[in-house]
Structure formats: structure tokens, C-alpha cells
Amino acid sequence: MFLDLHAHSKKKNVFAYGCHDMSDPFSTREFPYLLSKLSENDFLFSYCRFTRLTGRDTSQKGCKEGTARVFLYDVLRIPNVFTIENSYCSAKNSVYHYDKASYDLIGGDILRAISLYFSPTFRSS
């Protein structure tokens, strides 16, 4: 797994960007979906985007060929390569700005999701 943590100035809340695997689209969405279910601190799966504009599409608006996410996905060929974006400001519909404690809580959500995702019992049921 590779997580590139960023702050976002326009969208509120916390969300992920991932690559789209045409042969197995679920594989690149599984971890962010799990994180959204475990998160009590503003991670929204509905804000996540899974696209991949590369190669001949590099002239298109939104091409992410030069990002760590796309580069590592191409090199490693693993589904779990994400950019996690967190608002500089706050959650949607909140009047309170994020502070250090807010970021600590979100980090805890991410760590819990990683722990569960890689748990030997996660997929056995």
C-alpha cells in the first residue's frame, strides 16, 4: 500500500484519489470504501475519484501522469495506491475549522482501516 497524504483547498472533508483498474475495478475501491465505513471523522467515499488519464490522454484536462499515485501504480501494479486529500478548512456543513486534534483523529481512522484491511481474517467469512 502507498498513501500520499495531501491537503486540499477547495473540497471539504477527506477523500481519496485512486487509479482505475479496468480488469478489476473493485480492487482499487475496496480500501477507501472500508475507510469510509470506519471513519467517524469526515472521510467520504462519495467524494473519492478513480480515474487514470495517461498516455495519449495527457493533453486532456485533469491528466495525472506525473503524480506519485499514477507512477507507482504503473510500476508496482498494485491496487492500493492512493492520494488521500484532507481539507485545509473543515468538513462540509461544519462551522469549525480542522485543528491538530482533528487531523490526529483522521489519521487514527486511516490507521484502523489499514490494520483491518491487512488483517488475516478480513476476507475470511
PDB file of C-alpha atoms in Angstrom:
ATOM      1  CA  MET A   1       0.000   0.000   0.000  1.00  0.00           C
ATOM      2  CA  PHE A   2       1.132   3.529  -0.779  1.00  0.00           C
ATOM      3  CA  LEU A   3      -0.643   6.585   0.656  1.00  0.00           C
ATOM      4  CA  ASP A   4       0.294  10.073  -0.478  1.00  0.00           C
ATOM      5  CA  LEU A   5      -1.211  12.488   2.054  1.00  0.00           C
ATOM      6  CA  HIS A   6      -2.229  15.936   0.847  1.00  0.00           C
ATOM      7  CA  ALA A   7      -4.277  18.910   1.919  1.00  0.00           C
ATOM      8  CA  HIS A   8      -6.996  20.269  -0.348  1.00  0.00           C
ATOM      9  CA  SER A   9      -8.074  23.879  -0.564  1.00  0.00           C
ATOM     10  CA  LYS A  10     -11.366  23.623  -2.454  1.00  0.00           C
ATOM     11  CA  LYS A  11     -13.279  20.481  -1.483  1.00  0.00           C
ATOM     12  CA  LYS A  12     -14.229  19.944   2.117  1.00  0.00           C
ATOM     13  CA  ASN A  13     -13.947  16.683   4.064  1.00  0.00           C
ATOM     14  CA  VAL A  14     -11.437  13.870   3.497  1.00  0.00           C
ATOM     15  CA  PHE A  15     -11.401  11.690   0.376  1.00  0.00           C
ATOM     16  CA  ALA A  16      -9.106   9.652  -1.852  1.00  0.00           C
ATOM     17  CA  TYR A  17      -7.940   9.644  -5.432  1.00  0.00           C
ATOM     18  CA  GLY A  18      -7.080   6.239  -6.821  1.00  0.00           C
ATOM     19  CA  CYS A  19      -6.318   4.649 -10.162  1.00  0.00           C
ATOM     20  CA  HIS A  20      -8.943   2.750 -12.121  1.00  0.00           C
ATOM     21  CA  ASP A  21      -8.138  -0.869 -12.932  1.00  0.00           C
ATOM     22  CA  MET A  22     -10.356  -1.873 -15.838  1.00  0.00           C
ATOM     23  CA  SER A  23      -9.790  -5.589 -15.221  1.00  0.00           C
ATOM     24  CA  ASP A  24     -10.771  -5.383 -11.526  1.00  0.00           C
ATOM     25  CA  PRO A  25     -12.350  -2.010 -10.633  1.00  0.00           C
ATOM     26  CA  PHE A  26     -13.421  -3.174  -7.168  1.00  0.00           C
ATOM     27  CA  SER A  27      -9.800  -3.769  -6.097  1.00  0.00           C
ATOM     28  CA  THR A  28      -8.941  -0.070  -6.253  1.00  0.00           C
ATOM     29  CA  ARG A  29     -12.089   0.962  -4.376  1.00  0.00           C
ATOM     30  CA  GLU A  30     -12.089  -1.562  -1.531  1.00  0.00           C
ATOM     31  CA  PHE A  31      -9.764   0.258   0.893  1.00  0.00           C
ATOM     32  CA  PRO A  32     -11.359   3.730   0.530  1.00  0.00           C
ATOM     33  CA  TYR A  33     -14.803   2.161   0.959  1.00  0.00           C
ATOM     34  CA  LEU A  34     -13.665   0.393   4.139  1.00  0.00           C
ATOM     35  CA  LEU A  35     -12.139   3.638   5.409  1.00  0.00           C
ATOM     36  CA  SER A  36     -15.407   5.472   4.774  1.00  0.00           C
ATOM     37  CA  LYS A  37     -17.316   2.907   6.838  1.00  0.00           C
ATOM     38  CA  LEU A  38     -14.831   3.012   9.726  1.00  0.00           C
ATOM     39  CA  SER A  39     -14.315   6.767   9.734  1.00  0.00           C
ATOM     40  CA  GLU A  40     -16.141   8.838  12.248  1.00  0.00           C
ATOM     41  CA  ASN A  41     -14.139  11.841  11.093  1.00  0.00           C
ATOM     42  CA  ASP A  42     -15.259  13.084   7.707  1.00  0.00           C
ATOM     43  CA  PHE A  43     -13.878  10.562   5.164  1.00  0.00           C
ATOM     44  CA  LEU A  44     -16.461  10.410   2.362  1.00  0.00           C
ATOM     45  CA  PHE A  45     -16.396   7.635  -0.232  1.00  0.00           C
ATOM     46  CA  SER A  46     -18.763   9.656  -2.432  1.00  0.00           C
ATOM     47  CA  TYR A  47     -16.009  12.291  -2.839  1.00  0.00           C
ATOM     48  CA  CYS A  48     -13.423   9.693  -3.969  1.00  0.00           C
ATOM     49  CA  ARG A  49     -12.411   9.541  -7.635  1.00  0.00           C
ATOM     50  CA  PHE A  50     -10.841   6.642  -9.511  1.00  0.00           C
ATOM     51  CA  THR A  51      -9.557   7.789 -12.874  1.00  0.00           C
ATOM     52  CA  ARG A  52      -6.485   7.345 -14.922  1.00  0.00           C
ATOM     53  CA  LEU A  53      -5.758   9.744 -17.759  1.00  0.00           C
ATOM     54  CA  THR A  54      -2.372   8.771 -19.138  1.00  0.00           C
ATOM     55  CA  GLY A  55      -0.508   8.129 -22.350  1.00  0.00           C
ATOM     56  CA  ARG A  56      -2.406   9.558 -25.296  1.00  0.00           C
ATOM     57  CA  ASP A  57      -4.770  11.344 -22.893  1.00  0.00           C
ATOM     58  CA  THR A  58      -2.044  13.585 -21.398  1.00  0.00           C
ATOM     59  CA  SER A  59      -3.325  16.665 -23.211  1.00  0.00           C
ATOM     60  CA  GLN A  60      -6.715  16.322 -21.534  1.00  0.00           C
ATOM     61  CA  LYS A  61      -7.591  18.472 -18.566  1.00  0.00           C
ATOM     62  CA  GLY A  62      -7.019  16.551 -15.368  1.00  0.00           C
ATOM     63  CA  CYS A  63      -4.206  14.310 -16.598  1.00  0.00           C
ATOM     64  CA  LYS A  64      -2.332  12.946 -13.585  1.00  0.00           C
ATOM     65  CA  GLU A  65       0.532  11.168 -15.381  1.00  0.00           C
ATOM     66  CA  GLY A  66       3.170  12.932 -13.261  1.00  0.00           C
ATOM     67  CA  THR A  67       1.670  12.122  -9.871  1.00  0.00           C
ATOM     68  CA  ALA A  68       3.225   9.635  -7.458  1.00  0.00           C
ATOM     69  CA  ARG A  69      -0.068   7.754  -7.462  1.00  0.00           C
ATOM     70  CA  VAL A  70      -0.107   7.060 -11.201  1.00  0.00           C
ATOM     71  CA  PHE A  71       3.646   6.453 -11.448  1.00  0.00           C
ATOM     72  CA  LEU A  72       3.668   3.917  -8.607  1.00  0.00           C
ATOM     73  CA  TYR A  73       0.514   2.226  -9.841  1.00  0.00           C
ATOM     74  CA  ASP A  74       2.208   1.735 -13.222  1.00  0.00           C
ATOM     75  CA  VAL A  75       5.443   0.447 -11.642  1.00  0.00           C
ATOM     76  CA  LEU A  76       4.083  -1.675  -8.784  1.00  0.00           C
ATOM     77  CA  ARG A  77       0.836  -2.870 -10.361  1.00  0.00           C
ATOM     78  CA  ILE A  78      -0.918  -2.985  -7.005  1.00  0.00           C
ATOM     79  CA  PRO A  79      -4.452  -1.676  -6.439  1.00  0.00           C
ATOM     80  CA  ASN A  80      -3.710   0.146  -3.186  1.00  0.00           C
ATOM     81  CA  VAL A  81      -2.006   3.333  -4.367  1.00  0.00           C
ATOM     82  CA  PHE A  82      -3.903   6.431  -3.230  1.00  0.00           C
ATOM     83  CA  THR A  83      -3.690  10.123  -2.661  1.00  0.00           C
ATOM     84  CA  ILE A  84      -5.620  10.953   0.500  1.00  0.00           C
ATOM     85  CA  GLU A  85      -6.833  14.546   0.422  1.00  0.00           C
ATOM     86  CA  ASN A  86      -7.883  16.415   3.547  1.00  0.00           C
ATOM     87  CA  SER A  87      -9.476  19.839   3.521  1.00  0.00           C
ATOM     88  CA  TYR A  88      -7.466  22.762   4.838  1.00  0.00           C
ATOM     89  CA  CYS A  89     -10.692  24.103   6.260  1.00  0.00           C
ATOM     90  CA  SER A  90     -13.309  21.765   7.676  1.00  0.00           C
ATOM     91  CA  ALA A  91     -15.923  19.179   6.977  1.00  0.00           C
ATOM     92  CA  LYS A  92     -18.905  20.013   4.817  1.00  0.00           C
ATOM     93  CA  ASN A  93     -21.652  21.735   6.809  1.00  0.00           C
ATOM     94  CA  SER A  94     -19.287  22.449   9.710  1.00  0.00           C
ATOM     95  CA  VAL A  95     -18.561  25.873  11.118  1.00  0.00           C
ATOM     96  CA  TYR A  96     -15.405  24.620  12.858  1.00  0.00           C
ATOM     97  CA  HIS A  97     -12.017  24.540  11.155  1.00  0.00           C
ATOM     98  CA  TYR A  98      -9.815  21.473  11.375  1.00  0.00           C
ATOM     99  CA  ASP A  99      -7.102  21.675  14.004  1.00  0.00           C
ATOM    100  CA  LYS A 100      -4.282  19.340  15.072  1.00  0.00           C
ATOM    101  CA  ALA A 101      -6.691  17.177  17.076  1.00  0.00           C
ATOM    102  CA  SER A 102      -8.964  16.806  14.026  1.00  0.00           C
ATOM    103  CA  TYR A 103      -6.059  15.656  11.864  1.00  0.00           C
ATOM    104  CA  ASP A 104      -4.985  13.217  14.598  1.00  0.00           C
ATOM    105  CA  LEU A 105      -8.473  11.666  14.602  1.00  0.00           C
ATOM    106  CA  ILE A 106      -8.491  11.300  10.826  1.00  0.00           C
ATOM    107  CA  GLY A 107      -5.018   9.739  10.960  1.00  0.00           C
ATOM    108  CA  GLY A 108      -6.337   7.271  13.526  1.00  0.00           C
ATOM    109  CA  ASP A 109      -9.175   6.332  11.157  1.00  0.00           C
ATOM    110  CA  ILE A 110      -6.649   5.669   8.384  1.00  0.00           C
ATOM    111  CA  LEU A 111      -4.509   3.501  10.675  1.00  0.00           C
ATOM    112  CA  ARG A 112      -7.526   1.477  11.857  1.00  0.00           C
ATOM    113  CA  ALA A 113      -8.573   0.875   8.253  1.00  0.00           C
ATOM    114  CA  ILE A 114      -5.043  -0.270   7.299  1.00  0.00           C
ATOM    115  CA  SER A 115      -4.934  -2.603  10.293  1.00  0.00           C
ATOM    116  CA  LEU A 116      -8.278  -4.182   9.438  1.00  0.00           C
ATOM    117  CA  TYR A 117      -7.623  -4.318   5.688  1.00  0.00           C
ATOM    118  CA  PHE A 118      -4.401  -6.286   6.173  1.00  0.00           C
ATOM    119  CA  SER A 119      -5.757  -8.441   8.981  1.00  0.00           C
ATOM    120  CA  PRO A 120      -5.635 -12.172   8.123  1.00  0.00           C
ATOM    121  CA  THR A 121      -9.319 -12.503   8.999  1.00  0.00           C
ATOM    122  CA  PHE A 122     -10.571  -9.534   6.938  1.00  0.00           C
ATOM    123  CA  ARG A 123     -11.582 -11.529   3.843  1.00  0.00           C
ATOM    124  CA  SER A 124     -12.339 -14.846   5.504  1.00  0.00           C
ATOM    125  CA  SER A 125     -16.013 -15.169   6.263  1.00  0.00           C
TER     126      SER A 125
END
